[in-house]
Coordinates of C-alpha atoms in Angstrom, one line a residue:
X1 CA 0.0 0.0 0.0
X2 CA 2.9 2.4 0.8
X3 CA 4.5 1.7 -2.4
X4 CA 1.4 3.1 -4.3
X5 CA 1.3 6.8 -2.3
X6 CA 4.2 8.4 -4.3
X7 CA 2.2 7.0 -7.4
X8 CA -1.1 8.9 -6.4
X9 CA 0.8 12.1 -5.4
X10 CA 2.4 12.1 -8.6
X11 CA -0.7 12.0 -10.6
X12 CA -2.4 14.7 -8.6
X13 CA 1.0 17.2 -9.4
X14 CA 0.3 16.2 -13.0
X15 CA -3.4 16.9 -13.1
X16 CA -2.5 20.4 -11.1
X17 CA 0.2 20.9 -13.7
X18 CA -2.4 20.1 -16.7
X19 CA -4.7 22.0 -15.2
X20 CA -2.7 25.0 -14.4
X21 CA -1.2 25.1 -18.2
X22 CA -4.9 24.9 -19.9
X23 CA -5.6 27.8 -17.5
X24 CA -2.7 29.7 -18.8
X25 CA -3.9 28.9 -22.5
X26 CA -7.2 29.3 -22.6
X27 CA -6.3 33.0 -20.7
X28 CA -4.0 33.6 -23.7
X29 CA -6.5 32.6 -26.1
X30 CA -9.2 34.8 -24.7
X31 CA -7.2 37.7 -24.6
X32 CA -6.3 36.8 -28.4
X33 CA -3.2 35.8 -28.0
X34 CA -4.3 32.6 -30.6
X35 CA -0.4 31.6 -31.5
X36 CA 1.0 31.7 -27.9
X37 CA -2.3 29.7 -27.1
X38 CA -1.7 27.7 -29.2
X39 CA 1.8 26.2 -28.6
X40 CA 0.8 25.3 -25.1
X41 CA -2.4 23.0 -26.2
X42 CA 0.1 21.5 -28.6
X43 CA 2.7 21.2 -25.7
X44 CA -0.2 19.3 -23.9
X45 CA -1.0 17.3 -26.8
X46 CA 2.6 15.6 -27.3
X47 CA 2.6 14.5 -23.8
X48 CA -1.7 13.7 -23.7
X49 CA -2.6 13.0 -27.5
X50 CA -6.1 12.4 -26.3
X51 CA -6.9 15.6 -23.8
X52 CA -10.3 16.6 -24.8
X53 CA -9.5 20.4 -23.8
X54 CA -6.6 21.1 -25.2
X55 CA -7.9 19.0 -28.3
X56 CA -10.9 21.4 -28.6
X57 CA -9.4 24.1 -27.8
X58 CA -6.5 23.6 -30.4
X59 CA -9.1 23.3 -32.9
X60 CA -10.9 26.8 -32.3
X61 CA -7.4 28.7 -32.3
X62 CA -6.6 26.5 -35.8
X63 CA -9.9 27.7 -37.0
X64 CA -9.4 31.0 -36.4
X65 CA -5.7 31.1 -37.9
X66 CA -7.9 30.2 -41.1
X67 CA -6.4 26.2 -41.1
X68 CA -10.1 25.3 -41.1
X69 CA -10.3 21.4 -42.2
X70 CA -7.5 20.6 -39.1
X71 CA -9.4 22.7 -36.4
X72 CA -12.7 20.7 -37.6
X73 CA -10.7 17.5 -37.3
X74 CA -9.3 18.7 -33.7
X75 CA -12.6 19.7 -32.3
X76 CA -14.8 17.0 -33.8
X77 CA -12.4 14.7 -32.1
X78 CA -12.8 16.4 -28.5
X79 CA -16.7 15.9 -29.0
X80 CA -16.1 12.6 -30.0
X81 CA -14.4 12.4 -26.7
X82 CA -17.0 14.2 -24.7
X83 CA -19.8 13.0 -26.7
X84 CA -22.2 14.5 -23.8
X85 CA -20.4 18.4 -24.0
X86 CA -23.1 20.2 -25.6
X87 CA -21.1 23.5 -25.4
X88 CA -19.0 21.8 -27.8
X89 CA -21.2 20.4 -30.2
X90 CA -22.3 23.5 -30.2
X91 CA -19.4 24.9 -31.2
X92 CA -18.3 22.7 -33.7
X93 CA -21.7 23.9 -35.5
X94 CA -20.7 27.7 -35.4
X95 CA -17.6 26.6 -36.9
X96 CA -19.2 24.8 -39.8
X97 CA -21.8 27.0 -40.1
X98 CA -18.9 29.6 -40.7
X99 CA -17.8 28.2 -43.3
X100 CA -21.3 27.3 -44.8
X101 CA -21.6 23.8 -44.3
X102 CA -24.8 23.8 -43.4
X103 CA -25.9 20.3 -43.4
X104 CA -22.8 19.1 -40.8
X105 CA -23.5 22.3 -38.6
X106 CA -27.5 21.2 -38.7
X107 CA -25.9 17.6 -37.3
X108 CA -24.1 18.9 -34.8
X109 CA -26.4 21.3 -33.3
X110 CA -28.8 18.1 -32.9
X111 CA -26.1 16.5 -31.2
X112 CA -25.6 19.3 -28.9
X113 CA -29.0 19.3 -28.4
X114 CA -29.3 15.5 -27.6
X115 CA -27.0 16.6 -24.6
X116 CA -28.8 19.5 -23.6
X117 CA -32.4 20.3 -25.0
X118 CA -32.9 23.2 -23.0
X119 CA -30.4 25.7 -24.2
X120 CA -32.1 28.2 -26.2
X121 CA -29.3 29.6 -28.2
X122 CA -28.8 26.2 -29.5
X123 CA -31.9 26.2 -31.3
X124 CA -31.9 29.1 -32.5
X125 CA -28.6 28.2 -33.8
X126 CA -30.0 25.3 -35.6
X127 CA -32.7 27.1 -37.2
X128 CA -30.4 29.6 -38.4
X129 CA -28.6 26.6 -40.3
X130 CA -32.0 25.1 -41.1
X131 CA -32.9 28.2 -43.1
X132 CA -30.0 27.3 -45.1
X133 CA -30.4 23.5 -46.1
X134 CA -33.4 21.7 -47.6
X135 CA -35.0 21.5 -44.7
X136 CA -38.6 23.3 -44.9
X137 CA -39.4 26.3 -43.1
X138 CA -41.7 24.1 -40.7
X139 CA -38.7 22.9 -39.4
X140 CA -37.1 26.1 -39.0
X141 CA -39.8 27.4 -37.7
X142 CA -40.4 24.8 -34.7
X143 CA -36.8 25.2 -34.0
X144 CA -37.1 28.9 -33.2
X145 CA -40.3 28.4 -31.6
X146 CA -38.3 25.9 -29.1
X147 CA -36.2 28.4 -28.5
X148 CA -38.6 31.3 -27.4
X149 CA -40.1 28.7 -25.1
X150 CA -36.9 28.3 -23.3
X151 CA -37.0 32.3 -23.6
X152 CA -39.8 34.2 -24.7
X153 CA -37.6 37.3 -24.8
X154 CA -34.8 36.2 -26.8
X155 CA -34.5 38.7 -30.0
X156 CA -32.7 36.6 -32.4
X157 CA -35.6 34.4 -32.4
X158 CA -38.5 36.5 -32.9
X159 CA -36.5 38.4 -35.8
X160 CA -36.4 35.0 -37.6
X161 CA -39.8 33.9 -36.6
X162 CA -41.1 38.0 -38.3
X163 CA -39.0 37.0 -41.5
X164 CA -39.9 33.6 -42.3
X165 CA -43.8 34.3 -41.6
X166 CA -43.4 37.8 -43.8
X167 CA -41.8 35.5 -46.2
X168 CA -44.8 33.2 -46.2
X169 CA -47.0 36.5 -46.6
X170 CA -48.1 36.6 -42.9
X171 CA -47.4 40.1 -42.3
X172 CA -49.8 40.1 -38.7
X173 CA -48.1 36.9 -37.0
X174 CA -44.6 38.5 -38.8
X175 CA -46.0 42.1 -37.1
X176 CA -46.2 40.2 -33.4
X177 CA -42.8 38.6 -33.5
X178 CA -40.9 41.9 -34.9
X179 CA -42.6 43.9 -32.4
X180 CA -41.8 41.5 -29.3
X181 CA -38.3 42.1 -30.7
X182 CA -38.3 46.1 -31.3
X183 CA -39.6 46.6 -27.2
X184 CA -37.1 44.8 -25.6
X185 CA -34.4 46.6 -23.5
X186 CA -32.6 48.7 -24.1
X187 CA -34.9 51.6 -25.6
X188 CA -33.1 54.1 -25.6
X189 CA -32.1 55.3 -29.4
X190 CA -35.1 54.1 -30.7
X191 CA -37.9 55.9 -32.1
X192 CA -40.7 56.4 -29.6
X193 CA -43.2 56.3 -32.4
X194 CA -42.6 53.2 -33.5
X195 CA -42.1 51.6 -29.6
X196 CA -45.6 53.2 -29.1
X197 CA -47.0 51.2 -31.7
X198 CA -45.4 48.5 -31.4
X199 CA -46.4 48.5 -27.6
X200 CA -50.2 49.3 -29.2
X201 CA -49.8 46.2 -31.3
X202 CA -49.0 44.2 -28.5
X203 CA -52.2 45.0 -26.4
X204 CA -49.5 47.1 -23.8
X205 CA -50.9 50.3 -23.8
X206 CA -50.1 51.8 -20.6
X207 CA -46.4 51.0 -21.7
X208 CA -47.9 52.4 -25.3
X209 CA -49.3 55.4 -23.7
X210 CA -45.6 55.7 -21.9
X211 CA -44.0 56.2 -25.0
X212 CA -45.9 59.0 -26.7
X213 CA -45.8 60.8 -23.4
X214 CA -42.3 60.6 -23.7
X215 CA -42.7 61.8 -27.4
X216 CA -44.9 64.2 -26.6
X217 CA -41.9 66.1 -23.9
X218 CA -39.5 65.8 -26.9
X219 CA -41.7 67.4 -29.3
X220 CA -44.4 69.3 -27.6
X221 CA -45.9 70.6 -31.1
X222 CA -46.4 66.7 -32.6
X223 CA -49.6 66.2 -33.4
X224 CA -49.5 62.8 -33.7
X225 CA -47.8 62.4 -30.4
X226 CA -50.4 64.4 -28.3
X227 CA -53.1 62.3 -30.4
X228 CA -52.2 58.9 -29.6
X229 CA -50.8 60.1 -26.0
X230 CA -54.9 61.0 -25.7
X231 CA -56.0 57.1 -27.5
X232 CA -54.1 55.1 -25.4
X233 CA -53.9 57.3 -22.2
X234 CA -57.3 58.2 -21.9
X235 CA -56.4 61.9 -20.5
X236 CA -57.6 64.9 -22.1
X237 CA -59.3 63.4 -25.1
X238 CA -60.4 66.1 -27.9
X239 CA -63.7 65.4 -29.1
X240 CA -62.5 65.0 -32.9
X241 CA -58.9 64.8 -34.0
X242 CA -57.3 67.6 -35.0
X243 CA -56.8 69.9 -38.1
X244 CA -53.0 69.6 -37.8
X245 CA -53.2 65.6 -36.6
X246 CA -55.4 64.6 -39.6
X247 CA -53.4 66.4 -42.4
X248 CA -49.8 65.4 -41.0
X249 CA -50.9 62.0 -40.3
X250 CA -52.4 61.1 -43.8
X251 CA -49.6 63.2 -45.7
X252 CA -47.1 60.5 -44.2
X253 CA -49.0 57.8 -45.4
X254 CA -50.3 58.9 -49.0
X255 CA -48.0 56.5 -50.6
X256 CA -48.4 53.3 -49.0
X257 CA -52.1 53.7 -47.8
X258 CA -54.2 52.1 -50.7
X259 CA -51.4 49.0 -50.2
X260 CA -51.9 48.5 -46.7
X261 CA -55.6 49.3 -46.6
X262 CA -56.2 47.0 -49.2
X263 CA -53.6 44.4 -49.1
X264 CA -53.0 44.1 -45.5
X265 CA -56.3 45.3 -43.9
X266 CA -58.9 43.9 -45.6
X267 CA -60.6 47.2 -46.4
X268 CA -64.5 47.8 -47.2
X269 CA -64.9 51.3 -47.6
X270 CA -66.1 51.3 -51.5
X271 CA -67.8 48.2 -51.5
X272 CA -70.4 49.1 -48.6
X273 CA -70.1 52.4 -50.3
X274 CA -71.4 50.9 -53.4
X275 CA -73.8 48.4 -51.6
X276 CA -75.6 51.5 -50.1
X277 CA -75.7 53.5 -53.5
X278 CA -77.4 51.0 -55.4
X279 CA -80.5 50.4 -52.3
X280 CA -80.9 54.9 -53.0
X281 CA -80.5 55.5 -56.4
X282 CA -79.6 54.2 -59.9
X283 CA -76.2 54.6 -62.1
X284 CA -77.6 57.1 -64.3
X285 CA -75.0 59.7 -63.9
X286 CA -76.9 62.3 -62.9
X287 CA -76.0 63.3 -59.4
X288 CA -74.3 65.8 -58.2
X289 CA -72.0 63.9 -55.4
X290 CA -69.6 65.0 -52.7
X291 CA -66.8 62.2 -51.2
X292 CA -66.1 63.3 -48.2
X293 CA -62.6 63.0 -46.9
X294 CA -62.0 60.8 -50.1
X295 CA -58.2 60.6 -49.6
X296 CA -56.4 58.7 -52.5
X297 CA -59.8 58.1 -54.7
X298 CA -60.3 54.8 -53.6
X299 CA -64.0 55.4 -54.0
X300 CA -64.1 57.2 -57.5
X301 CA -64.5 54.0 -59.8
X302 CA -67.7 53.3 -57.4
X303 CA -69.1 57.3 -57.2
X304 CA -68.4 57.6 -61.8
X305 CA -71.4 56.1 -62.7
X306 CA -73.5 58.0 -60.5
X307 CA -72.2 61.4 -61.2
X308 CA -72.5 64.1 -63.2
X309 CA -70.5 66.2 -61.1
X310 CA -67.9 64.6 -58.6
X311 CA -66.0 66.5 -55.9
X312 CA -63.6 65.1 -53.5
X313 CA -62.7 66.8 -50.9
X314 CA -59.7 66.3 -48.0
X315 CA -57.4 67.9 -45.7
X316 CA -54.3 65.4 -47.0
X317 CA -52.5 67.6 -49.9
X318 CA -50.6 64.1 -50.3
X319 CA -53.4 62.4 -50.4
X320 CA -54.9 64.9 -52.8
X321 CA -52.1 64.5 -55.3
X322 CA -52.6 60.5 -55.1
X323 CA -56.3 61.4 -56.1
X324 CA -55.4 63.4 -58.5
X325 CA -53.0 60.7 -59.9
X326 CA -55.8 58.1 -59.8
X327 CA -58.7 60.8 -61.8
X328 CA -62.2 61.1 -61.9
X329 CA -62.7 63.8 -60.3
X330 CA -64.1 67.0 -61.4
X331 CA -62.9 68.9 -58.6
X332 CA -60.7 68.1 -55.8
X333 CA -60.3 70.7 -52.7
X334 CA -57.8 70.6 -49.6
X335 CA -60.2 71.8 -46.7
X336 CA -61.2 70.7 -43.1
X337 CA -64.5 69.2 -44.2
X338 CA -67.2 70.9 -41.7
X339 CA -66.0 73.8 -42.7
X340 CA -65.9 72.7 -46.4
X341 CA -69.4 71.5 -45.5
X342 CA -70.4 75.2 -44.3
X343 CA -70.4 77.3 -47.5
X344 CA -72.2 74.7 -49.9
X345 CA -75.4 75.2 -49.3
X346 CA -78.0 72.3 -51.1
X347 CA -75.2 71.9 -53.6
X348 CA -75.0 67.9 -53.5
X349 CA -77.9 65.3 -53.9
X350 CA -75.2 62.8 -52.7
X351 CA -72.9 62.7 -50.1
X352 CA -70.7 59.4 -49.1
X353 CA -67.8 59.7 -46.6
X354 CA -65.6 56.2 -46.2
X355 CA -63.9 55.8 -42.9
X356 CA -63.5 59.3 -42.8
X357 CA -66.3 60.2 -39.6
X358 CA -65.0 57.8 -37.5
X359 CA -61.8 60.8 -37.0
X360 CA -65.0 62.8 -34.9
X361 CA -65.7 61.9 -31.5
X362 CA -68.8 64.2 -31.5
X363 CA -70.9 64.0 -34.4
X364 CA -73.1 67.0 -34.1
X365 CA -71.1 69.4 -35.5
X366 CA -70.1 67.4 -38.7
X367 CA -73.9 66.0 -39.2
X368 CA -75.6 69.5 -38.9
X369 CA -73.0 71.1 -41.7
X370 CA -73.8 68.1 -43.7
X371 CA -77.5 68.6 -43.5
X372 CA -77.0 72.1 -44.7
X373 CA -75.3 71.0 -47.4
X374 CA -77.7 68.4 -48.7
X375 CA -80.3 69.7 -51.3
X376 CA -83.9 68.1 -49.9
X377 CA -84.2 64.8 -50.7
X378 CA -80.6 64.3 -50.6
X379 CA -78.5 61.4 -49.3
X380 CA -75.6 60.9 -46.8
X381 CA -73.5 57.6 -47.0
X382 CA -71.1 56.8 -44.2
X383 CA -69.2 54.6 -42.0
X384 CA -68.4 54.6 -38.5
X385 CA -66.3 52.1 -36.2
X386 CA -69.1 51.1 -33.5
X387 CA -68.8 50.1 -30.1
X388 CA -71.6 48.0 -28.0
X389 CA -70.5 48.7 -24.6
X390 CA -68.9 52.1 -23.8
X391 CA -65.6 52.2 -22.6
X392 CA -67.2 54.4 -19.6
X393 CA -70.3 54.2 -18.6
X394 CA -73.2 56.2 -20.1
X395 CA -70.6 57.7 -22.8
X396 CA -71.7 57.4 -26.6
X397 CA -68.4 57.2 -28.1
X398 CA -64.7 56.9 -27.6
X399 CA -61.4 57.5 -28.2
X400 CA -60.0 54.0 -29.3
X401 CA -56.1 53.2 -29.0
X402 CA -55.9 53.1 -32.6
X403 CA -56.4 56.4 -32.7
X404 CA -60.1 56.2 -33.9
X405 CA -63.4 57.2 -32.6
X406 CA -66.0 54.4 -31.9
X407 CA -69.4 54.9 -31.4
X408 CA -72.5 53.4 -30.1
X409 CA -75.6 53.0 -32.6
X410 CA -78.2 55.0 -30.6
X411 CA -75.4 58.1 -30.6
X412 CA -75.4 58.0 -34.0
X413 CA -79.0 57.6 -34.9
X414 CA -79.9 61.0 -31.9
X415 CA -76.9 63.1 -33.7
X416 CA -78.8 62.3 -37.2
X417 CA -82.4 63.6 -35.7
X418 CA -80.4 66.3 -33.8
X419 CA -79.2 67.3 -37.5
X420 CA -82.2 67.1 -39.3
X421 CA -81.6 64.0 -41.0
X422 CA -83.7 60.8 -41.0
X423 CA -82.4 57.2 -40.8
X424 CA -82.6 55.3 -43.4
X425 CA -80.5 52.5 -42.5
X426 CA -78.4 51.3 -40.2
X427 CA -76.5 48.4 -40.8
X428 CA -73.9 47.0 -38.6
X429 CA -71.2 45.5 -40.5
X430 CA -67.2 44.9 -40.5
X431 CA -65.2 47.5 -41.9
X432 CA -61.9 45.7 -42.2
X433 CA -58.9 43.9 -40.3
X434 CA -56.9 45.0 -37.6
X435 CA -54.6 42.8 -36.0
X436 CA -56.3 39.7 -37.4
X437 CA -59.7 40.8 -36.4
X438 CA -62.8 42.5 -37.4
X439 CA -62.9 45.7 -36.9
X440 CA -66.9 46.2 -36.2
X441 CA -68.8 49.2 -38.0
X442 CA -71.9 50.5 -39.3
X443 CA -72.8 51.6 -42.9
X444 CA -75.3 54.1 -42.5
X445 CA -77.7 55.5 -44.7
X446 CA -79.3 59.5 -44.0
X447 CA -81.3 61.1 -45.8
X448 CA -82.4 65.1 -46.0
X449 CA -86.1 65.5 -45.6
X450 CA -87.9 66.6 -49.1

């Protein structure tokens, strides 16, 4: 027994000795010292062929010295050694994946997954490569998906998840994933517009309403700031949206709105526009017709038939010039429209207004300068966003987050007697998408008495 005690002491001095130089090396390395590194894991090798961390570790530095088939061979032998170091695996499918060998890094993620299934930066990893290979973006896509299970906050993951479902042409469930991404910390630098709606987006609006509050003290004359500070904040809500919101808001979006109204949103502005002409009147072209806040002219194929004279009228001179682009009109004028509305007395026999009210809170204003200018007999089509249960209690309408004034039915109905205008009809309806779901309206249908 006494003969075998110099024997053990022996072997722990070695193992401190091995241990103390891969110390020394791996400090060398990380401080990029790769050739200094390097010597001392091949110091370690010629008296331990087979030590897995100088091995590994021999193979990185070789990689990165741009001899890339010997540090492969050096590390894939270290896992093949440590078959259960996922860290490794791991890093043996960076390394491929650097030098775009998809397929083998896809293999060794899985096998660095086999050790450890709950490292989410692994599987994000081997989506990554996924995207690469033959494998199908359902693969991919459950691969990232793993990963934000492990951590629903991790950004590299939701930034794949937003491209491959934009890619698929999913631009909502794309929308939600880019979003989660864009709010995470840190904030600072980024736009506070975009963080508001993003925060919006997310259903987060006290953390939405944060944002343009914060806007709002950088740029105290915005008027989209102070707008959507009201929407989601519920403070100080205006009545209607303002001159100077309305006109900025719609000149920054002239360009891409028919696109994402149409495309994205599901819009259904000119059809129930169309679907309330034909139960008043027929296409004769005879009318004299006013579209009321008719932005790009997305209702002028639907109005032609009808009119003899068509004027369009906005507060959007970007919007303007996309109508006037599109044509049809016989006379397009840049005005707030009550007071458009104010000095045309009995000078239309039809009036249509698409999405355009909902921008009033209070509708007796608007409704009483429409009556006035309405010859008798006349006709007012419009749309409003409608809400069944009041966001507090006895009000008629409100301010929703999206910036847009819902109403209930009965408000709407008293504001049209109030103006002088009967009911025709009143037909609850969807008005289009937002965030995957209906958007719940009315298509009303007023008339001036004869």
């Amino acid at each position: 027994m006494n003969m075998l005690k110099p024997s053990i002491a022996h072997r722990s001095d070695t193992a401190l000795t091995t241990l103390q130089t891969l110390q020394r090396a791996i400090g060398l390395h990380t401080a990029g010292e790769i050739e200094q590194a390097a010597c001392l894991y091949r110091e370690m090798l010629v008296h331990e062929p087979q030590q897995p961390v100088a091995l590994h570790y021999l193979g990185i530095a070789l990689h990165q010295q741009g001899q890339h088939e010997a540090g492969l061979a050096h590390v894939r032998q270290s896992c093949t050694l440590q078959p259960d170091n996922a860290s490794w695996h791991n890093e043996l499918g960076n390394m491929l994946f650097a030098l775009r060998q998809f397929e083998a890094a896809n293999e060794a993620y899985v096998a660095a997954l086999q050790a450890d299934p709950h490292d989410h930066v692994v599987w994000n990893n081997l989506g990554s490569s996924q995207l690469q290979t033959e494998a199908t973006a359902e693969d991919a896509n459950f691969s990232f998906e793993q990963a934000l299970s492990l951590a629903p906050d991790f950004a590299p993951a939701l930034l794949h998840l937003g491209d491959i479902h934009a890619a698929a042409g999913d631009k909502m469930t794309s929308a939600n994933y880019q979003c989660r991404a864009f709010v995470l910390p840190p904030l600072e630098g980024k736009s506070k517009e975009m963080l508001g709606i993003s925060f919006y987006f997310l259903g987060r609006l006290q953390e939405a309403a944060e944002m343009y509050r914060a806007w709002m003290e950088e740029e105290p004359d915005n008027p989209i700031a102070a707008h959507m500070y009201a929407a989601c904040s519920q403070i100080a809500v205006p009545e209607r949206a303002s001159d100077q919101y309305i006109e900025t808001h719609f000149d920054r979006y002239a360009e891409t709105f028919n696109s994402n109204l149409l495309d994205s949103l599901g819009y259904r502005g000119p059809e129930l526009m169309r679907q309330g002409l034909a139960q008043i009147v027929t296409a004769a072209g005879q009318y004299e017709i006013l579209d009321v806040g008719c932005g790009t002219g997305l209702c002028v194929s639907v109005l032609k038939p009808y009119a003899r004279l068509l004027v369009g009228v906005d507060l959007s001179g970007k919007m303007l010039e996309q109508a006037h682009l599109r044509g049809g009109y016989d006379q397009l004028v840049k005005q707030e429209i009550t007071l458009y509305l104010t000095t045309v007395h009995s000078a239309f026999d039809i009036a249509i207004a698409a999405d355009t009210m909902m921008y009033f809170g209070d509708l007796s204003e608007v409704l009483a300068a429409m009556a006035v200018s309405l010859r008798p007999g006349g006709y007012f089509i419009f749309t409003l966003e409608s809400v069944s249960e009041p966001l507090h209690a006895g009000a008629d309408f409100y301010l929703h987050a999206s910036g847009r004034y819902r109403h209930t039915p009965d408000y709407v109905r008293r504001s049209l007697a109030r103006a002088g205008l009967l009911t025709e009809s009143l037909l609850e309806t969807v008005l289009r998408e937002e965030m995957r779901q209906p958007v719940a309206g009315m298509q009303v249908i007023a008339q001036r008495p004869q």
